[in-house]
Amino acid sequence: MASCKEKIRTEKKLARSRLTDRYINTASRKICEYLVKSSHYKNSTKIGCYLSTRYEVQTGLIISSIYKDEKELFLPKIKPNSEMNFVKTSKKTHFRRNKFGIKEPETKNISIESNLDLVVVPLVAFDARKNRIGMGGGYYDRKFEKLNTYECNMQNKEPIMIGLGFDCQKTEEIRTEKWDVGLTCVISESGILF
């Protein structure tokens, strides 16, 4: 199964890398607009998001909207033990690049993830059953597994998980493992898909 996922990951990373910067920016704008107009976003106060890299859906407009709408923004920060936390940020937060070259907050004030209402998730591939394939490090799956079990059960609340991807990243079927956590919905330039 790992080889099947790796094959899909390679294919979809290639498809994504063939998109022009202009297309990525235009499609990202549409995707961000769909998200901020959704009831999921409007009904959320504490939102986890990601800082996009070149070929991902660009999240700058989402982050600007979160601040403009006076919601709380939490961004991922990799821990030394290969786990990830979400850190509360503000417009004054300073960033540095982690070992993968991805910007993350420098602050040490770690949020309580079970309080998140909504998590905006990057992906490499997705299917119609709301399964995702990420970059392969397992950071999001490990964090989502915790978010969806004991931490959230204490609050009787699970965060809404919304994956952002381009149409070219959709695949026929992703066979899942027991630790894979499904998404609430996926948004692409075609709209809210599921």
mmCIF file of C-alpha atoms in Angstrom:
data_model
loop_
_atom_site.group_PDB
_atom_site.id
_atom_site.type_symbol
_atom_site.label_atom_id
_atom_site.label_comp_id
_atom_site.label_asym_id
_atom_site.label_seq_id
_atom_site.Cartn_x
_atom_site.Cartn_y
_atom_site.Cartn_z
ATOM 1 C CA MET A 1 0.000 0.000 0.000
ATOM 2 C CA ALA A 2 2.881 2.368 0.760
ATOM 3 C CA SER A 3 4.127 1.989 -2.817
ATOM 4 C CA CYS A 4 0.640 2.815 -4.151
ATOM 5 C CA LYS A 5 0.531 5.997 -2.050
ATOM 6 C CA GLU A 6 4.057 6.873 -3.113
ATOM 7 C CA LYS A 7 3.086 6.455 -6.769
ATOM 8 C CA ILE A 8 0.087 8.774 -6.340
ATOM 9 C CA ARG A 9 2.244 11.241 -4.394
ATOM 10 C CA THR A 10 4.851 11.327 -7.174
ATOM 11 C CA GLU A 11 2.213 11.733 -9.914
ATOM 12 C CA LYS A 12 0.331 14.513 -8.137
ATOM 13 C CA LYS A 13 3.471 16.405 -7.115
ATOM 14 C CA LEU A 14 4.481 16.363 -10.777
ATOM 15 C CA ALA A 15 1.024 17.517 -11.922
ATOM 16 C CA ARG A 16 1.086 20.312 -9.347
ATOM 17 C CA SER A 17 4.615 21.384 -10.352
ATOM 18 C CA ARG A 18 3.438 21.855 -13.950
ATOM 19 C CA LEU A 19 1.013 24.600 -12.904
ATOM 20 C CA THR A 20 2.160 28.108 -13.756
ATOM 21 C CA ASP A 21 2.611 30.712 -11.027
ATOM 22 C CA ARG A 22 -0.227 32.688 -12.613
ATOM 23 C CA TYR A 23 -2.558 29.685 -12.480
ATOM 24 C CA ILE A 24 -1.576 28.902 -8.880
ATOM 25 C CA ASN A 25 -2.264 32.495 -7.802
ATOM 26 C CA THR A 26 -5.616 32.746 -9.631
ATOM 27 C CA ALA A 27 -6.826 29.328 -8.447
ATOM 28 C CA SER A 28 -5.615 30.014 -4.886
ATOM 29 C CA ARG A 29 -7.607 33.256 -4.813
ATOM 30 C CA LYS A 30 -10.779 31.345 -5.792
ATOM 31 C CA ILE A 31 -10.116 28.601 -3.244
ATOM 32 C CA CYS A 32 -9.520 31.117 -0.450
ATOM 33 C CA GLU A 33 -12.733 32.965 -1.356
ATOM 34 C CA TYR A 34 -14.728 29.712 -1.234
ATOM 35 C CA LEU A 35 -13.275 28.989 2.194
ATOM 36 C CA VAL A 36 -13.882 32.384 3.825
ATOM 37 C CA LYS A 37 -17.462 32.476 2.481
ATOM 38 C CA SER A 38 -18.202 29.011 3.910
ATOM 39 C CA SER A 39 -20.232 28.456 7.057
ATOM 40 C CA HIS A 40 -17.319 26.380 8.394
ATOM 41 C CA TYR A 41 -15.120 29.483 8.381
ATOM 42 C CA LYS A 42 -17.827 31.912 9.516
ATOM 43 C CA ASN A 43 -18.720 29.716 12.508
ATOM 44 C CA SER A 44 -15.092 29.243 13.603
ATOM 45 C CA THR A 45 -13.124 31.421 15.987
ATOM 46 C CA LYS A 46 -9.855 29.498 16.420
ATOM 47 C CA ILE A 47 -8.381 28.439 13.084
ATOM 48 C CA GLY A 48 -5.318 26.364 12.320
ATOM 49 C CA CYS A 49 -3.769 27.021 8.920
ATOM 50 C CA TYR A 50 -0.509 26.348 7.081
ATOM 51 C CA LEU A 51 2.067 28.651 5.519
ATOM 52 C CA SER A 52 2.093 27.675 1.866
ATOM 53 C CA THR A 53 5.098 26.692 -0.200
ATOM 54 C CA ARG A 54 5.422 27.436 -3.924
ATOM 55 C CA TYR A 55 3.227 24.673 -5.394
ATOM 56 C CA GLU A 56 0.612 24.528 -2.643
ATOM 57 C CA VAL A 57 -2.637 26.467 -2.514
ATOM 58 C CA GLN A 58 -1.462 29.891 -1.374
ATOM 59 C CA THR A 59 -2.937 30.731 2.030
ATOM 60 C CA GLY A 60 -2.015 34.418 2.310
ATOM 61 C CA LEU A 61 -5.608 35.578 1.706
ATOM 62 C CA ILE A 62 -6.953 33.164 4.317
ATOM 63 C CA ILE A 63 -4.438 34.379 6.877
ATOM 64 C CA SER A 64 -5.268 38.031 6.086
ATOM 65 C CA SER A 65 -8.985 37.265 6.434
ATOM 66 C CA ILE A 66 -8.474 35.570 9.802
ATOM 67 C CA TYR A 67 -6.732 38.676 11.145
ATOM 68 C CA LYS A 68 -9.231 41.065 9.502
ATOM 69 C CA ASP A 69 -12.171 39.122 10.932
ATOM 70 C CA GLU A 70 -10.512 39.145 14.379
ATOM 71 C CA LYS A 71 -10.343 35.373 14.610
ATOM 72 C CA GLU A 72 -7.397 33.554 16.222
ATOM 73 C CA LEU A 73 -4.726 32.086 13.926
ATOM 74 C CA PHE A 74 -2.668 29.012 14.806
ATOM 75 C CA LEU A 75 0.207 27.862 12.583
ATOM 76 C CA PRO A 76 2.172 24.586 12.595
ATOM 77 C CA LYS A 77 5.492 24.258 14.365
ATOM 78 C CA ILE A 78 7.605 21.084 14.160
ATOM 79 C CA LYS A 79 8.856 19.711 17.478
ATOM 80 C CA PRO A 80 12.247 17.947 17.856
ATOM 81 C CA ASN A 81 10.480 14.585 18.402
ATOM 82 C CA SER A 82 8.959 14.653 14.870
ATOM 83 C CA GLU A 83 5.579 15.824 16.116
ATOM 84 C CA MET A 84 3.780 19.057 15.360
ATOM 85 C CA ASN A 85 1.983 21.646 17.451
ATOM 86 C CA PHE A 86 -0.149 24.577 16.414
ATOM 87 C CA VAL A 87 1.108 27.901 17.763
ATOM 88 C CA LYS A 88 -1.057 30.970 18.272
ATOM 89 C CA THR A 89 0.244 33.844 16.153
ATOM 90 C CA SER A 90 -0.366 37.515 15.536
ATOM 91 C CA LYS A 91 0.713 40.066 12.946
ATOM 92 C CA LYS A 92 3.814 40.641 15.092
ATOM 93 C CA THR A 93 4.920 36.988 15.136
ATOM 94 C CA HIS A 94 8.429 36.357 13.797
ATOM 95 C CA PHE A 95 9.136 33.347 11.604
ATOM 96 C CA ARG A 96 12.112 31.154 10.744
ATOM 97 C CA ARG A 97 12.533 28.269 8.318
ATOM 98 C CA ASN A 98 12.464 24.745 9.759
ATOM 99 C CA LYS A 99 14.514 21.775 8.536
ATOM 100 C CA PHE A 100 12.186 21.393 5.531
ATOM 101 C CA GLY A 101 12.616 25.040 4.509
ATOM 102 C CA ILE A 102 9.047 25.874 5.583
ATOM 103 C CA LYS A 103 8.407 29.018 7.625
ATOM 104 C CA GLU A 104 7.139 28.461 11.153
ATOM 105 C CA PRO A 105 6.550 30.721 14.183
ATOM 106 C CA GLU A 106 9.523 31.347 16.477
ATOM 107 C CA THR A 107 7.320 31.754 19.544
ATOM 108 C CA LYS A 108 7.377 29.115 22.285
ATOM 109 C CA ASN A 109 3.754 29.706 23.366
ATOM 110 C CA ILE A 110 2.157 26.431 22.285
ATOM 111 C CA SER A 111 -1.606 26.389 21.856
ATOM 112 C CA ILE A 112 -3.969 23.752 23.149
ATOM 113 C CA GLU A 113 -4.913 22.070 19.891
ATOM 114 C CA SER A 114 -8.199 20.678 21.183
ATOM 115 C CA ASN A 115 -9.547 24.226 21.174
ATOM 116 C CA LEU A 116 -9.267 24.619 17.403
ATOM 117 C CA ASP A 117 -12.582 24.962 15.557
ATOM 118 C CA LEU A 118 -11.174 24.571 12.046
ATOM 119 C CA VAL A 119 -7.913 23.278 10.568
ATOM 120 C CA VAL A 120 -6.933 24.182 6.985
ATOM 121 C CA VAL A 121 -4.835 21.315 5.671
ATOM 122 C CA PRO A 122 -2.309 21.121 2.811
ATOM 123 C CA LEU A 123 -2.337 18.045 0.617
ATOM 124 C CA VAL A 124 -0.598 16.441 -2.335
ATOM 125 C CA ALA A 125 -3.574 14.302 -3.422
ATOM 126 C CA PHE A 126 -7.216 13.754 -2.457
ATOM 127 C CA ASP A 127 -10.105 11.530 -3.485
ATOM 128 C CA ALA A 128 -13.912 11.725 -3.484
ATOM 129 C CA ARG A 129 -14.081 9.991 -0.093
ATOM 130 C CA LYS A 130 -12.229 12.944 1.502
ATOM 131 C CA ASN A 131 -8.976 11.043 2.013
ATOM 132 C CA ARG A 132 -5.674 12.843 1.571
ATOM 133 C CA ILE A 133 -2.048 12.132 0.883
ATOM 134 C CA GLY A 134 0.438 14.619 2.290
ATOM 135 C CA MET A 135 4.163 14.995 1.723
ATOM 136 C CA GLY A 136 4.896 11.735 3.518
ATOM 137 C CA GLY A 137 6.246 12.887 6.891
ATOM 138 C CA GLY A 138 3.075 11.955 8.777
ATOM 139 C CA TYR A 139 3.057 15.171 10.822
ATOM 140 C CA TYR A 140 -0.549 16.064 10.061
ATOM 141 C CA ASP A 141 -1.828 12.491 10.430
ATOM 142 C CA ARG A 142 -0.185 12.131 13.851
ATOM 143 C CA LYS A 143 -1.592 15.481 14.965
ATOM 144 C CA PHE A 144 -5.063 14.782 13.531
ATOM 145 C CA GLU A 145 -5.161 11.399 15.242
ATOM 146 C CA LYS A 146 -4.571 13.134 18.569
ATOM 147 C CA LEU A 147 -7.025 15.903 17.740
ATOM 148 C CA ASN A 148 -9.726 13.358 16.950
ATOM 149 C CA THR A 149 -9.228 11.155 20.006
ATOM 150 C CA TYR A 150 -8.584 11.903 23.636
ATOM 151 C CA GLU A 151 -7.825 15.641 23.379
ATOM 152 C CA CYS A 152 -11.115 16.413 21.636
ATOM 153 C CA ASN A 153 -13.198 13.859 23.452
ATOM 154 C CA MET A 154 -12.484 15.777 26.652
ATOM 155 C CA GLN A 155 -14.107 18.805 24.997
ATOM 156 C CA ASN A 156 -16.745 16.793 23.093
ATOM 157 C CA LYS A 157 -15.581 18.603 20.001
ATOM 158 C CA GLU A 158 -13.588 17.710 16.918
ATOM 159 C CA PRO A 159 -12.177 20.416 14.656
ATOM 160 C CA ILE A 160 -13.422 20.713 11.107
ATOM 161 C CA MET A 161 -10.677 19.558 8.725
ATOM 162 C CA ILE A 162 -10.663 21.259 5.324
ATOM 163 C CA GLY A 163 -8.138 20.206 2.703
ATOM 164 C CA LEU A 164 -7.054 22.683 0.019
ATOM 165 C CA GLY A 165 -5.894 21.411 -3.351
ATOM 166 C CA PHE A 166 -5.997 22.048 -7.069
ATOM 167 C CA ASP A 167 -8.242 20.017 -9.384
ATOM 168 C CA CYS A 168 -5.182 18.285 -10.851
ATOM 169 C CA GLN A 169 -4.498 16.744 -7.427
ATOM 170 C CA LYS A 170 -7.692 14.692 -7.360
ATOM 171 C CA THR A 171 -7.155 10.951 -7.745
ATOM 172 C CA GLU A 172 -9.510 8.001 -8.185
ATOM 173 C CA GLU A 173 -9.006 6.320 -4.811
ATOM 174 C CA ILE A 174 -6.633 6.555 -1.868
ATOM 175 C CA ARG A 175 -6.382 3.366 0.146
ATOM 176 C CA THR A 176 -6.127 4.365 3.782
ATOM 177 C CA GLU A 177 -4.303 3.067 6.824
ATOM 178 C CA LYS A 178 -5.840 3.000 10.302
ATOM 179 C CA TRP A 179 -3.924 6.145 11.309
ATOM 180 C CA ASP A 180 -5.101 8.216 8.317
ATOM 181 C CA VAL A 181 -7.637 10.843 9.322
ATOM 182 C CA GLY A 182 -10.258 11.888 6.775
ATOM 183 C CA LEU A 183 -11.196 15.448 5.925
ATOM 184 C CA THR A 184 -14.541 17.197 6.460
ATOM 185 C CA CYS A 185 -14.368 18.523 2.912
ATOM 186 C CA VAL A 186 -11.946 19.509 0.164
ATOM 187 C CA ILE A 187 -11.917 22.873 -1.606
ATOM 188 C CA SER A 188 -10.397 23.297 -5.062
ATOM 189 C CA GLU A 189 -10.729 25.978 -7.722
ATOM 190 C CA SER A 190 -13.973 24.190 -8.758
ATOM 191 C CA GLY A 191 -15.512 24.910 -5.360
ATOM 192 C CA ILE A 192 -16.306 22.946 -2.206
ATOM 193 C CA LEU A 193 -16.140 19.429 -3.562
ATOM 194 C CA PHE A 194 -17.564 17.193 -0.843
#
